Amino acid sequence: MARLLSSLVLLGALAFACQRDWDALHRRIHQHKVYNRHAKRAVVEYPPALTETESILVNSFDNKSLSDWSYYYTHGDHLGSHNKTMAEWTAQKWQDAGFNAYLAEYPIWVTYPEHSSLTLIRADGTTHEANLVEDVLKEDDTSSYPNLIPAYHGMSGSGNVTAEYVYVGRGTQADFKVLEDAGIELTDKIALANYGGIYRGTKVKNAQDRGMAGCVIFTDPLDDGEVTEENGYAAYPNGPARNPSSIQRGSVRFSSIYSGDPTTVGWASAPDSPRGNVSDYNPSIPSIPLSMKDALPLLEALEGHGVTAKEANRSGWTGGFSNITYDSGPAPGAVVNINHLMRGYIAPVWDVIGIINGTSSDEVVVVGNHRDAWVIGGAADPNSGSAILIELANAFGKLLDKGWKPRRTIVLGSWDAEEFGLQGSTEWVESHLPWLQTTAVAYLNMDVGVSGPRTSFSGSGEIQTFVVEQMKKILFPEGWGDFPTLYDMWYNTTEGEISPLGSGSDYASFYQNGIGCIDIGSDGGSTDPIYHYHSNYDSYHWMSTFGDPGFKLHTTMGQWLTLVLYHIADDVLIPWDLPNAGTVLQAYFSELNDTVGESDFPDLDISPIGDAIDEFVHQAEHIAAIAEQAQIFNDEVILAVVNSKYRDFSRGYASAGGLPGRETFKNVVSAPGIDNGYGADVFPAVTDSINKGDEEATNLWIEKTSKAILRAAEILEVGTGY
Ligand SMILES: *[C@@H]1O[C@H](CO)[C@@H](O)[C@H](O)[C@H]1NC(C)=O
Ligand SMILES: *[C@@H]1O[C@H](CO)[C@@H](O)[C@H](O)[C@H]1NC(C)=O
Ligand SMILES: *[C@@H]1O[C@H](CO)[C@@H](O)[C@H](O)[C@H]1NC(C)=O
Ligand SMILES: *[C@@H]1O[C@H](CO)[C@@H](O)[C@H](O)[C@H]1NC(C)=O
Ligand SMILES: *[C@@H]1O[C@H](CO)[C@@H](O)[C@H](O)[C@H]1NC(C)=O
Ligand SMILES: *[C@@H]1O[C@H](CO)[C@@H](O)[C@H](O)[C@H]1NC(C)=O
Ligand SMILES: *[C@@H]1O[C@H](CO)[C@@H](O)[C@H](O)[C@H]1NC(C)=O
Ligand SMILES: *[C@@H]1O[C@H](CO)[C@@H](O)[C@H](O)[C@H]1NC(C)=O
Ligand SMILES: *[C@@H]1O[C@H](CO)[C@@H](O)[C@H](O)[C@H]1NC(C)=O
Ligand SMILES: [Zn+2]
């Protein structure tokens, strides 16, 4: 159990693009080293030469244009539901490139703070009022923009609470257990958690489940690894360290149990939709984010009280302020007042959809990025991806100008309201489900395309090999070390590790309906400039000065995504590696086996899943051999059969009634960990049932999971006639 939790925490850093955990990122481990074909084979030429079409696509990327698109997206309020003009501008850009583009509108539940304040009242009566907005910097024009969006936790509860408070480390189940075991009273107190490890909403849920009255989550310097002021780095805007006033906004909805609009879980939001009660899906207690500067007085006031950090002995408990003891408190007489009034209402949001029809209308590839941001800027999250999507559309425009038509239909999505809880993408998927289930070949997600030079991606086994191969074709810019191609940077960063998909960005609804997905992005390593995630300083100024001066990384990431999309859309044979999908299932099975070994049911029989995987591997090898033959003989009939099976097989993974307790999460192969929120659990229904100690449910889900894998294997099966 302890091992499981720690591996989940670390995987959490790798499995999502939007909501990365900085601390864990700096201490990567390699739990899922499943991609084993990275060895540079005896290639005649490295990097490999591009075809004429590939050259057109890659050379179309222009850093000046990327900078222009980035500037546009980062100079106006574009919080979910706030900016239809920006959606229309995006549609126009895609239309100019030759796509058929339009808006798709959905009315969804949104929250916005009417009032927010946090005051520390010390035992001696002195007070400290927290600043819930970043300092204005003359170098960064967006830090003083009109109509700045307040720093808040989307989907938080409301309340005016004054209470003693307790430092709870990262706020994991195990952290709370330490406090409970030490006899610290938690009921009606306020939790003070640092941002590390797990998804922020899970921390709030853990506090609420223990009867606590509110939650404060702060940024600790521990999250910044090497690059801190204490280590001698100047803070933004003068240097690469974190500006101490930066605040991490973000949603605190219960992300591991649903995605999308919390009033229409499981169906699309339309003006006349029936709507449910949000209270099952969002916290009811108030919750507020805090900068590291404003957390300091709160931590200082707890010193000498409660459980010491040494006694707690929990990873991530002792933070990065070397002069703070990180004692839990509560400190008698030291109280915090949170006064947080949230307004919830239904408002329209606007996805932008862009389409080029393929010659084969029953095969569709979707590529998407969200557009909404927590702040006026959002230069990395998400608008590095948005700028890239416009250049990607322009690159395909160059081919369209020459009369080219893709074999498969290409759909671009610019999703709104991702930050509130993946609303734009989820409602779109829910309103196009039968069509997507019959036609979707894959969904490709880019969220934070660039927040630093270190590339990573997560995704489905069958897609991985070919996505890695495309990286070898992309030259890596100078200035970030000696890496000839993107592949070299990726391998240096990840050692070939590709994580399973959890949640935290717009792939979730596609993947949970059995559509193969990848999620690609890049971020900073332990010595790169600190990325001010969900802060006012995620701005054009930061990006063009520290994150990606010259927009070279934007170019690189965009070229990669473009080649990936081009090949999926246009190759005669969909470029999947089914044997690798089998290898990935085997690696996940071995992790499940470890979980079982350390659980309360070490003798549990999970062999039905192992047997199903054996059958899958057999069918995967068989169809790969047939595909190879069909290519050699250019047998169009067989190629069409193989393509349809490559498109459909992963639908088998979706379990119709959903995973236990979360009916819209259906994929039996991976899903966000219930107690983590971002990072993936593999074979999640089995893992959850084991963790709950429910042997009957565990056995039921071993059976259902093995049947789902057998369904996928059966779809792959090519009759003896071939
Ligand atoms: C929408 O975004 C654009 C571009 O950033 C900006 O110019 C405009 O002022 C924004 N509109 C609103 C209503 O904030
Ligand atoms: C919030 O609570 C404080 C202390 O309990 C009280 O003084 C204050 O008037 C309350 N504010 C509102 C807006 O209710
Ligand atoms: C939603 O549920 C909560 C808790 O059960 C209840 O207090 C509230 O009145 C409900 N709201 C609506 C609109 O039904
Ligand atoms: C701290 O926890 C680790 C395992 O998490 C354990 O090995 C170690 O003995 C503990 N240290 C103390 C002082 O309890
Ligand atoms: C601890 O260090 C911070 C700077 O890192 C400083 O602002 C703060 O005043 C110090 N606190 C104490 C109690 O010395
Ligand atoms: C694309 O295909 C769809 C469905 O087959 C059709 O309705 C639409 O008119 C086509 N669009 C264009 C621009 O050809
Ligand atoms: C990554 O690059 C650094 C610096 O060039 C080098 O020291 C390190 O060994 C590389 N790591 C891997 C896994 O290639
Ligand atoms: C684009 O790249 C060129 C060549 O490296 C550089 O001189 C220029 O400043 C870059 N443009 C922008 C807008 O960053
Ligand atoms: C499962 O774990 C046990 C130890 O708990 C080990 O003996 C066995 O080889 C493992 N099986 C697989 C398939 O990994
Ligand atoms: Zn994002």
PDB file of C-alpha atoms in Angstrom, residues 329-572:
ATOM      1  CA  GLY A 329      -0.082  22.728  14.948  1.00  0.00           C
ATOM      2  CA  PRO A 330      -2.755  23.646  15.801  1.00  0.00           C
ATOM      3  CA  ALA A 331      -1.271  26.475  17.829  1.00  0.00           C
ATOM      4  CA  PRO A 332      -3.633  27.554  20.601  1.00  0.00           C
ATOM      5  CA  GLY A 333      -5.136  30.911  19.753  1.00  0.00           C
ATOM      6  CA  ALA A 334      -3.694  31.110  16.249  1.00  0.00           C
ATOM      7  CA  VAL A 335      -6.669  31.164  13.871  1.00  0.00           C
ATOM      8  CA  VAL A 336      -7.329  31.805  10.221  1.00  0.00           C
ATOM      9  CA  ASN A 337     -10.393  33.511   8.818  1.00  0.00           C
ATOM     10  CA  ILE A 338     -11.371  32.424   5.314  1.00  0.00           C
ATOM     11  CA  ASN A 339     -14.182  34.470   3.877  1.00  0.00           C
ATOM     12  CA  HIS A 340     -14.999  33.061   0.489  1.00  0.00           C
ATOM     13  CA  LEU A 341     -18.228  33.652  -1.371  1.00  0.00           C
ATOM     14  CA  MET A 342     -18.545  31.741  -4.640  1.00  0.00           C
ATOM     15  CA  ARG A 343     -21.256  32.330  -7.195  1.00  0.00           C
ATOM     16  CA  GLY A 344     -22.346  29.342  -9.296  1.00  0.00           C
ATOM     17  CA  TYR A 345     -24.413  29.708 -12.459  1.00  0.00           C
ATOM     18  CA  ILE A 346     -24.999  28.310 -15.944  1.00  0.00           C
ATOM     19  CA  ALA A 347     -23.090  30.130 -18.718  1.00  0.00           C
ATOM     20  CA  PRO A 348     -22.298  29.338 -22.364  1.00  0.00           C
ATOM     21  CA  VAL A 349     -18.838  28.147 -23.414  1.00  0.00           C
ATOM     22  CA  TRP A 350     -17.536  27.918 -26.980  1.00  0.00           C
ATOM     23  CA  ASP A 351     -15.485  25.136 -28.518  1.00  0.00           C
ATOM     24  CA  VAL A 352     -14.016  25.793 -31.947  1.00  0.00           C
ATOM     25  CA  ILE A 353     -14.219  22.834 -34.324  1.00  0.00           C
ATOM     26  CA  GLY A 354     -12.220  22.745 -37.590  1.00  0.00           C
ATOM     27  CA  ILE A 355     -12.643  19.991 -40.180  1.00  0.00           C
ATOM     28  CA  ILE A 356     -11.027  18.764 -43.361  1.00  0.00           C
ATOM     29  CA  ASN A 357     -13.006  15.894 -44.834  1.00  0.00           C
ATOM     30  CA  GLY A 358     -10.977  12.835 -45.697  1.00  0.00           C
ATOM     31  CA  THR A 359     -11.560  10.654 -48.719  1.00  0.00           C
ATOM     32  CA  SER A 360     -12.615   7.917 -46.301  1.00  0.00           C
ATOM     33  CA  SER A 361     -15.445   9.391 -44.217  1.00  0.00           C
ATOM     34  CA  ASP A 362     -15.544   6.529 -41.690  1.00  0.00           C
ATOM     35  CA  GLU A 363     -12.087   7.227 -40.263  1.00  0.00           C
ATOM     36  CA  VAL A 364     -11.542  10.367 -38.193  1.00  0.00           C
ATOM     37  CA  VAL A 365      -8.555  11.685 -36.257  1.00  0.00           C
ATOM     38  CA  VAL A 366      -9.134  14.440 -33.702  1.00  0.00           C
ATOM     39  CA  VAL A 367      -6.427  16.782 -32.395  1.00  0.00           C
ATOM     40  CA  GLY A 368      -7.192  19.280 -29.655  1.00  0.00           C
ATOM     41  CA  ASN A 369      -5.995  21.827 -27.143  1.00  0.00           C
ATOM     42  CA  HIS A 370      -7.925  23.956 -24.682  1.00  0.00           C
ATOM     43  CA  ARG A 371      -8.069  27.722 -25.093  1.00  0.00           C
ATOM     44  CA  ASP A 372      -9.304  29.000 -21.730  1.00  0.00           C
ATOM     45  CA  ALA A 373      -6.820  30.087 -19.038  1.00  0.00           C
ATOM     46  CA  TRP A 374      -6.989  30.996 -15.339  1.00  0.00           C
ATOM     47  CA  VAL A 375      -5.203  34.247 -16.047  1.00  0.00           C
ATOM     48  CA  ILE A 376      -4.987  37.015 -18.654  1.00  0.00           C
ATOM     49  CA  GLY A 377      -1.813  35.328 -19.968  1.00  0.00           C
ATOM     50  CA  GLY A 378      -1.740  31.564 -20.111  1.00  0.00           C
ATOM     51  CA  ALA A 379       1.288  31.661 -22.396  1.00  0.00           C
ATOM     52  CA  ALA A 380       2.207  28.077 -21.498  1.00  0.00           C
ATOM     53  CA  ASP A 381      -1.105  26.732 -20.157  1.00  0.00           C
ATOM     54  CA  PRO A 382      -2.719  26.365 -22.622  1.00  0.00           C
ATOM     55  CA  ASN A 383      -1.914  28.917 -25.275  1.00  0.00           C
ATOM     56  CA  SER A 384       1.478  27.522 -26.277  1.00  0.00           C
ATOM     57  CA  GLY A 385      -0.681  24.690 -27.596  1.00  0.00           C
ATOM     58  CA  SER A 386      -3.239  27.110 -29.100  1.00  0.00           C
ATOM     59  CA  ALA A 387      -0.535  29.030 -30.994  1.00  0.00           C
ATOM     60  CA  ILE A 388       0.864  25.714 -32.230  1.00  0.00           C
ATOM     61  CA  LEU A 389      -2.568  24.570 -33.469  1.00  0.00           C
ATOM     62  CA  ILE A 390      -2.861  27.650 -35.693  1.00  0.00           C
ATOM     63  CA  GLU A 391       0.568  26.970 -37.222  1.00  0.00           C
ATOM     64  CA  LEU A 392      -0.417  23.297 -37.605  1.00  0.00           C
ATOM     65  CA  ALA A 393      -3.565  24.383 -39.476  1.00  0.00           C
ATOM     66  CA  ASN A 394      -1.433  26.661 -41.668  1.00  0.00           C
ATOM     67  CA  ALA A 395       0.978  23.800 -42.409  1.00  0.00           C
ATOM     68  CA  PHE A 396      -1.906  21.601 -43.615  1.00  0.00           C
ATOM     69  CA  GLY A 397      -3.163  24.654 -45.514  1.00  0.00           C
ATOM     70  CA  LYS A 398       0.009  24.497 -47.611  1.00  0.00           C
ATOM     71  CA  LEU A 399      -0.898  20.944 -48.657  1.00  0.00           C
ATOM     72  CA  LEU A 400      -4.543  21.861 -49.274  1.00  0.00           C
ATOM     73  CA  ASP A 401      -3.346  24.658 -51.596  1.00  0.00           C
ATOM     74  CA  LYS A 402      -1.703  21.966 -53.724  1.00  0.00           C
ATOM     75  CA  GLY A 403      -4.982  20.067 -54.019  1.00  0.00           C
ATOM     76  CA  TRP A 404      -4.145  17.475 -51.356  1.00  0.00           C
ATOM     77  CA  LYS A 405      -6.918  15.736 -49.479  1.00  0.00           C
ATOM     78  CA  PRO A 406      -6.252  13.541 -46.431  1.00  0.00           C
ATOM     79  CA  ARG A 407      -7.247   9.898 -46.535  1.00  0.00           C
ATOM     80  CA  ARG A 408      -8.944  10.285 -43.114  1.00  0.00           C
ATOM     81  CA  THR A 409     -11.023  13.183 -41.815  1.00  0.00           C
ATOM     82  CA  ILE A 410      -9.070  15.629 -39.607  1.00  0.00           C
ATOM     83  CA  VAL A 411     -10.929  17.405 -36.786  1.00  0.00           C
ATOM     84  CA  LEU A 412      -9.289  20.212 -34.803  1.00  0.00           C
ATOM     85  CA  GLY A 413     -10.755  21.144 -31.411  1.00  0.00           C
ATOM     86  CA  SER A 414     -10.056  24.343 -29.450  1.00  0.00           C
ATOM     87  CA  TRP A 415     -11.785  23.501 -26.175  1.00  0.00           C
ATOM     88  CA  ASP A 416     -13.239  26.044 -23.774  1.00  0.00           C
ATOM     89  CA  ALA A 417     -13.517  25.623 -19.978  1.00  0.00           C
ATOM     90  CA  GLU A 418     -10.943  22.866 -19.592  1.00  0.00           C
ATOM     91  CA  GLU A 419      -9.718  24.475 -16.400  1.00  0.00           C
ATOM     92  CA  PHE A 420     -13.053  24.202 -14.603  1.00  0.00           C
ATOM     93  CA  GLY A 421     -13.063  20.465 -15.275  1.00  0.00           C
ATOM     94  CA  LEU A 422     -12.637  19.477 -18.969  1.00  0.00           C
ATOM     95  CA  GLN A 423     -16.096  20.851 -19.790  1.00  0.00           C
ATOM     96  CA  GLY A 424     -15.598  21.908 -23.420  1.00  0.00           C
ATOM     97  CA  SER A 425     -14.113  18.602 -24.573  1.00  0.00           C
ATOM     98  CA  THR A 426     -16.367  16.413 -22.438  1.00  0.00           C
ATOM     99  CA  GLU A 427     -19.618  18.024 -23.602  1.00  0.00           C
ATOM    100  CA  TRP A 428     -18.448  17.829 -27.226  1.00  0.00           C
ATOM    101  CA  VAL A 429     -17.571  14.132 -26.873  1.00  0.00           C
ATOM    102  CA  GLU A 430     -20.883  13.435 -25.120  1.00  0.00           C
ATOM    103  CA  SER A 431     -22.822  15.145 -27.906  1.00  0.00           C
ATOM    104  CA  HIS A 432     -20.949  13.256 -30.682  1.00  0.00           C
ATOM    105  CA  LEU A 433     -20.542   9.895 -29.025  1.00  0.00           C
ATOM    106  CA  PRO A 434     -22.075   7.414 -31.493  1.00  0.00           C
ATOM    107  CA  TRP A 435     -20.209   9.078 -34.376  1.00  0.00           C
ATOM    108  CA  LEU A 436     -16.891   9.083 -32.495  1.00  0.00           C
ATOM    109  CA  GLN A 437     -17.345   5.463 -31.405  1.00  0.00           C
ATOM    110  CA  THR A 438     -17.781   4.334 -35.002  1.00  0.00           C
ATOM    111  CA  THR A 439     -15.178   6.561 -36.675  1.00  0.00           C
ATOM    112  CA  ALA A 440     -12.452   7.830 -34.295  1.00  0.00           C
ATOM    113  CA  VAL A 441      -9.007   6.418 -35.014  1.00  0.00           C
ATOM    114  CA  ALA A 442      -7.313   8.468 -32.253  1.00  0.00           C
ATOM    115  CA  TYR A 443      -7.414  11.668 -30.225  1.00  0.00           C
ATOM    116  CA  LEU A 444      -4.185  13.662 -29.931  1.00  0.00           C
ATOM    117  CA  ASN A 445      -4.006  16.158 -27.065  1.00  0.00           C
ATOM    118  CA  MET A 446      -1.655  19.054 -26.506  1.00  0.00           C
ATOM    119  CA  ASP A 447      -2.255  21.215 -23.447  1.00  0.00           C
ATOM    120  CA  VAL A 448       0.901  22.883 -22.124  1.00  0.00           C
ATOM    121  CA  GLY A 449       2.812  22.534 -25.397  1.00  0.00           C
ATOM    122  CA  VAL A 450       5.785  24.454 -23.974  1.00  0.00           C
ATOM    123  CA  SER A 451       6.681  25.513 -20.443  1.00  0.00           C
ATOM    124  CA  GLY A 452      10.302  24.451 -20.760  1.00  0.00           C
ATOM    125  CA  PRO A 453      12.521  22.283 -22.986  1.00  0.00           C
ATOM    126  CA  ARG A 454      11.858  18.827 -21.566  1.00  0.00           C
ATOM    127  CA  THR A 455       9.565  16.808 -23.782  1.00  0.00           C
ATOM    128  CA  SER A 456       7.390  13.999 -22.550  1.00  0.00           C
ATOM    129  CA  PHE A 457       4.250  12.219 -23.566  1.00  0.00           C
ATOM    130  CA  SER A 458       1.843   9.639 -22.269  1.00  0.00           C
ATOM    131  CA  GLY A 459      -0.597   7.494 -24.144  1.00  0.00           C
ATOM    132  CA  SER A 460      -1.957   4.291 -25.573  1.00  0.00           C
ATOM    133  CA  GLY A 461       0.414   1.417 -26.334  1.00  0.00           C
ATOM    134  CA  GLU A 462      -0.417   1.007 -30.026  1.00  0.00           C
ATOM    135  CA  ILE A 463       0.385   4.679 -30.781  1.00  0.00           C
ATOM    136  CA  GLN A 464       3.655   5.018 -28.846  1.00  0.00           C
ATOM    137  CA  THR A 465       6.206   3.529 -31.247  1.00  0.00           C
ATOM    138  CA  PHE A 466       5.319   5.639 -34.214  1.00  0.00           C
ATOM    139  CA  VAL A 467       5.089   8.852 -32.144  1.00  0.00           C
ATOM    140  CA  VAL A 468       8.639   8.226 -30.924  1.00  0.00           C
ATOM    141  CA  GLU A 469       9.801   7.624 -34.515  1.00  0.00           C
ATOM    142  CA  GLN A 470       8.472  11.041 -35.559  1.00  0.00           C
ATOM    143  CA  MET A 471      10.595  12.710 -32.862  1.00  0.00           C
ATOM    144  CA  LYS A 472      13.735  11.493 -34.623  1.00  0.00           C
ATOM    145  CA  LYS A 473      12.793  13.608 -37.649  1.00  0.00           C
ATOM    146  CA  ILE A 474      12.576  16.884 -35.705  1.00  0.00           C
ATOM    147  CA  LEU A 475      15.738  18.918 -35.132  1.00  0.00           C
ATOM    148  CA  PHE A 476      16.074  20.242 -31.578  1.00  0.00           C
ATOM    149  CA  PRO A 477      17.005  23.928 -31.167  1.00  0.00           C
ATOM    150  CA  GLU A 478      20.316  25.000 -29.683  1.00  0.00           C
ATOM    151  CA  GLY A 479      20.495  26.601 -26.266  1.00  0.00           C
ATOM    152  CA  TRP A 480      19.148  23.715 -24.189  1.00  0.00           C
ATOM    153  CA  GLY A 481      22.114  21.319 -24.256  1.00  0.00           C
ATOM    154  CA  ASP A 482      23.515  19.188 -27.027  1.00  0.00           C
ATOM    155  CA  PHE A 483      20.497  17.339 -28.371  1.00  0.00           C
ATOM    156  CA  PRO A 484      20.461  16.866 -32.151  1.00  0.00           C
ATOM    157  CA  THR A 485      16.819  15.847 -32.368  1.00  0.00           C
ATOM    158  CA  LEU A 486      13.682  16.047 -30.270  1.00  0.00           C
ATOM    159  CA  TYR A 487      14.058  12.314 -29.753  1.00  0.00           C
ATOM    160  CA  ASP A 488      17.427  12.845 -28.034  1.00  0.00           C
ATOM    161  CA  MET A 489      15.921  15.427 -25.672  1.00  0.00           C
ATOM    162  CA  TRP A 490      12.945  13.198 -24.954  1.00  0.00           C
ATOM    163  CA  TYR A 491      15.121  10.173 -24.257  1.00  0.00           C
ATOM    164  CA  ASN A 492      17.403  12.207 -22.045  1.00  0.00           C
ATOM    165  CA  THR A 493      14.392  13.424 -20.080  1.00  0.00           C
ATOM    166  CA  THR A 494      12.421  10.222 -19.781  1.00  0.00           C
ATOM    167  CA  GLU A 495      14.808   7.319 -20.513  1.00  0.00           C
ATOM    168  CA  GLY A 496      12.049   6.031 -22.725  1.00  0.00           C
ATOM    169  CA  GLU A 497       9.300   6.089 -20.143  1.00  0.00           C
ATOM    170  CA  ILE A 498       5.763   6.615 -21.389  1.00  0.00           C
ATOM    171  CA  SER A 499       3.086   6.846 -18.715  1.00  0.00           C
ATOM    172  CA  PRO A 500      -0.476   5.541 -18.832  1.00  0.00           C
ATOM    173  CA  LEU A 501      -3.267   8.126 -19.108  1.00  0.00           C
ATOM    174  CA  GLY A 502      -4.929   9.382 -15.931  1.00  0.00           C
ATOM    175  CA  SER A 503      -6.772  12.677 -15.984  1.00  0.00           C
ATOM    176  CA  GLY A 504      -5.994  16.385 -15.941  1.00  0.00           C
ATOM    177  CA  SER A 505      -6.530  17.302 -19.575  1.00  0.00           C
ATOM    178  CA  ASP A 506      -8.948  16.991 -22.469  1.00  0.00           C
ATOM    179  CA  TYR A 507      -8.066  13.463 -23.572  1.00  0.00           C
ATOM    180  CA  ALA A 508     -10.022  12.048 -20.617  1.00  0.00           C
ATOM    181  CA  SER A 509     -13.454  11.749 -22.247  1.00  0.00           C
ATOM    182  CA  PHE A 510     -12.103  10.320 -25.478  1.00  0.00           C
ATOM    183  CA  TYR A 511      -9.928   7.771 -23.699  1.00  0.00           C
ATOM    184  CA  GLN A 512     -12.664   6.750 -21.273  1.00  0.00           C
ATOM    185  CA  ASN A 513     -14.888   5.896 -24.240  1.00  0.00           C
ATOM    186  CA  GLY A 514     -12.292   3.512 -25.647  1.00  0.00           C
ATOM    187  CA  ILE A 515     -10.567   5.843 -28.101  1.00  0.00           C
ATOM    188  CA  GLY A 516      -6.754   5.565 -28.250  1.00  0.00           C
ATOM    189  CA  CYS A 517      -5.072   8.810 -27.144  1.00  0.00           C
ATOM    190  CA  ILE A 518      -1.757  10.510 -26.677  1.00  0.00           C
ATOM    191  CA  ASP A 519      -1.022  13.604 -24.611  1.00  0.00           C
ATOM    192  CA  ILE A 520       2.117  15.506 -25.560  1.00  0.00           C
ATOM    193  CA  GLY A 521       3.878  18.511 -24.047  1.00  0.00           C
ATOM    194  CA  SER A 522       7.107  19.816 -22.569  1.00  0.00           C
ATOM    195  CA  ASP A 523       8.152  21.437 -19.324  1.00  0.00           C
ATOM    196  CA  GLY A 524      11.193  22.488 -17.315  1.00  0.00           C
ATOM    197  CA  GLY A 525      13.784  20.268 -15.664  1.00  0.00           C
ATOM    198  CA  SER A 526      15.419  20.847 -12.285  1.00  0.00           C
ATOM    199  CA  THR A 527      17.747  23.596 -13.565  1.00  0.00           C
ATOM    200  CA  ASP A 528      15.390  25.305 -16.031  1.00  0.00           C
ATOM    201  CA  PRO A 529      13.471  28.536 -15.336  1.00  0.00           C
ATOM    202  CA  ILE A 530      10.559  28.051 -12.927  1.00  0.00           C
ATOM    203  CA  TYR A 531       7.228  27.941 -14.683  1.00  0.00           C
ATOM    204  CA  HIS A 532       4.587  29.957 -12.812  1.00  0.00           C
ATOM    205  CA  TYR A 533       1.812  27.427 -13.274  1.00  0.00           C
ATOM    206  CA  HIS A 534      -1.738  28.917 -13.178  1.00  0.00           C
ATOM    207  CA  SER A 535      -0.272  32.261 -12.062  1.00  0.00           C
ATOM    208  CA  ASN A 536      -0.425  35.761 -13.537  1.00  0.00           C
ATOM    209  CA  TYR A 537       3.228  35.270 -14.447  1.00  0.00           C
ATOM    210  CA  ASP A 538       2.407  32.542 -16.981  1.00  0.00           C
ATOM    211  CA  SER A 539       2.594  35.457 -19.394  1.00  0.00           C
ATOM    212  CA  TYR A 540       3.920  36.383 -22.817  1.00  0.00           C
ATOM    213  CA  HIS A 541       6.735  38.287 -21.093  1.00  0.00           C
ATOM    214  CA  TRP A 542       7.809  35.214 -19.105  1.00  0.00           C
ATOM    215  CA  MET A 543       7.546  32.958 -22.173  1.00  0.00           C
ATOM    216  CA  SER A 544       9.522  35.236 -24.502  1.00  0.00           C
ATOM    217  CA  THR A 545      12.160  36.020 -21.838  1.00  0.00           C
ATOM    218  CA  PHE A 546      12.600  32.731 -19.940  1.00  0.00           C
ATOM    219  CA  GLY A 547      10.326  29.915 -21.140  1.00  0.00           C
ATOM    220  CA  ASP A 548      11.041  29.923 -24.869  1.00  0.00           C
ATOM    221  CA  PRO A 549      12.979  32.964 -26.103  1.00  0.00           C
ATOM    222  CA  GLY A 550      12.673  33.029 -29.904  1.00  0.00           C
ATOM    223  CA  PHE A 551       9.715  30.565 -29.846  1.00  0.00           C
ATOM    224  CA  LYS A 552      12.024  27.744 -30.954  1.00  0.00           C
ATOM    225  CA  LEU A 553      10.492  25.138 -28.663  1.00  0.00           C
ATOM    226  CA  HIS A 554       7.024  26.086 -29.918  1.00  0.00           C
ATOM    227  CA  THR A 555       8.309  25.388 -33.434  1.00  0.00           C
ATOM    228  CA  THR A 556       9.773  22.024 -32.441  1.00  0.00           C
ATOM    229  CA  MET A 557       6.726  20.800 -30.578  1.00  0.00           C
ATOM    230  CA  GLY A 558       4.419  21.952 -33.366  1.00  0.00           C
ATOM    231  CA  GLN A 559       6.460  20.183 -36.046  1.00  0.00           C
ATOM    232  CA  TRP A 560       6.279  16.962 -34.059  1.00  0.00           C
ATOM    233  CA  LEU A 561       2.515  17.102 -33.530  1.00  0.00           C
ATOM    234  CA  THR A 562       2.051  17.962 -37.213  1.00  0.00           C
ATOM    235  CA  LEU A 563       3.998  14.932 -38.461  1.00  0.00           C
ATOM    236  CA  VAL A 564       2.138  12.694 -36.014  1.00  0.00           C
ATOM    237  CA  LEU A 565      -1.213  13.980 -37.261  1.00  0.00           C
ATOM    238  CA  TYR A 566      -0.168  13.836 -40.912  1.00  0.00           C
ATOM    239  CA  HIS A 567       0.823  10.179 -40.767  1.00  0.00           C
ATOM    240  CA  ILE A 568      -2.231   9.061 -38.820  1.00  0.00           C
ATOM    241  CA  ALA A 569      -4.459  10.955 -41.245  1.00  0.00           C
ATOM    242  CA  ASP A 570      -2.769   9.944 -44.469  1.00  0.00           C
ATOM    243  CA  ASP A 571      -0.753   6.728 -44.229  1.00  0.00           C
ATOM    244  CA  VAL A 572      -2.277   3.853 -46.190  1.00  0.00           C
TER     245      VAL A 572
END
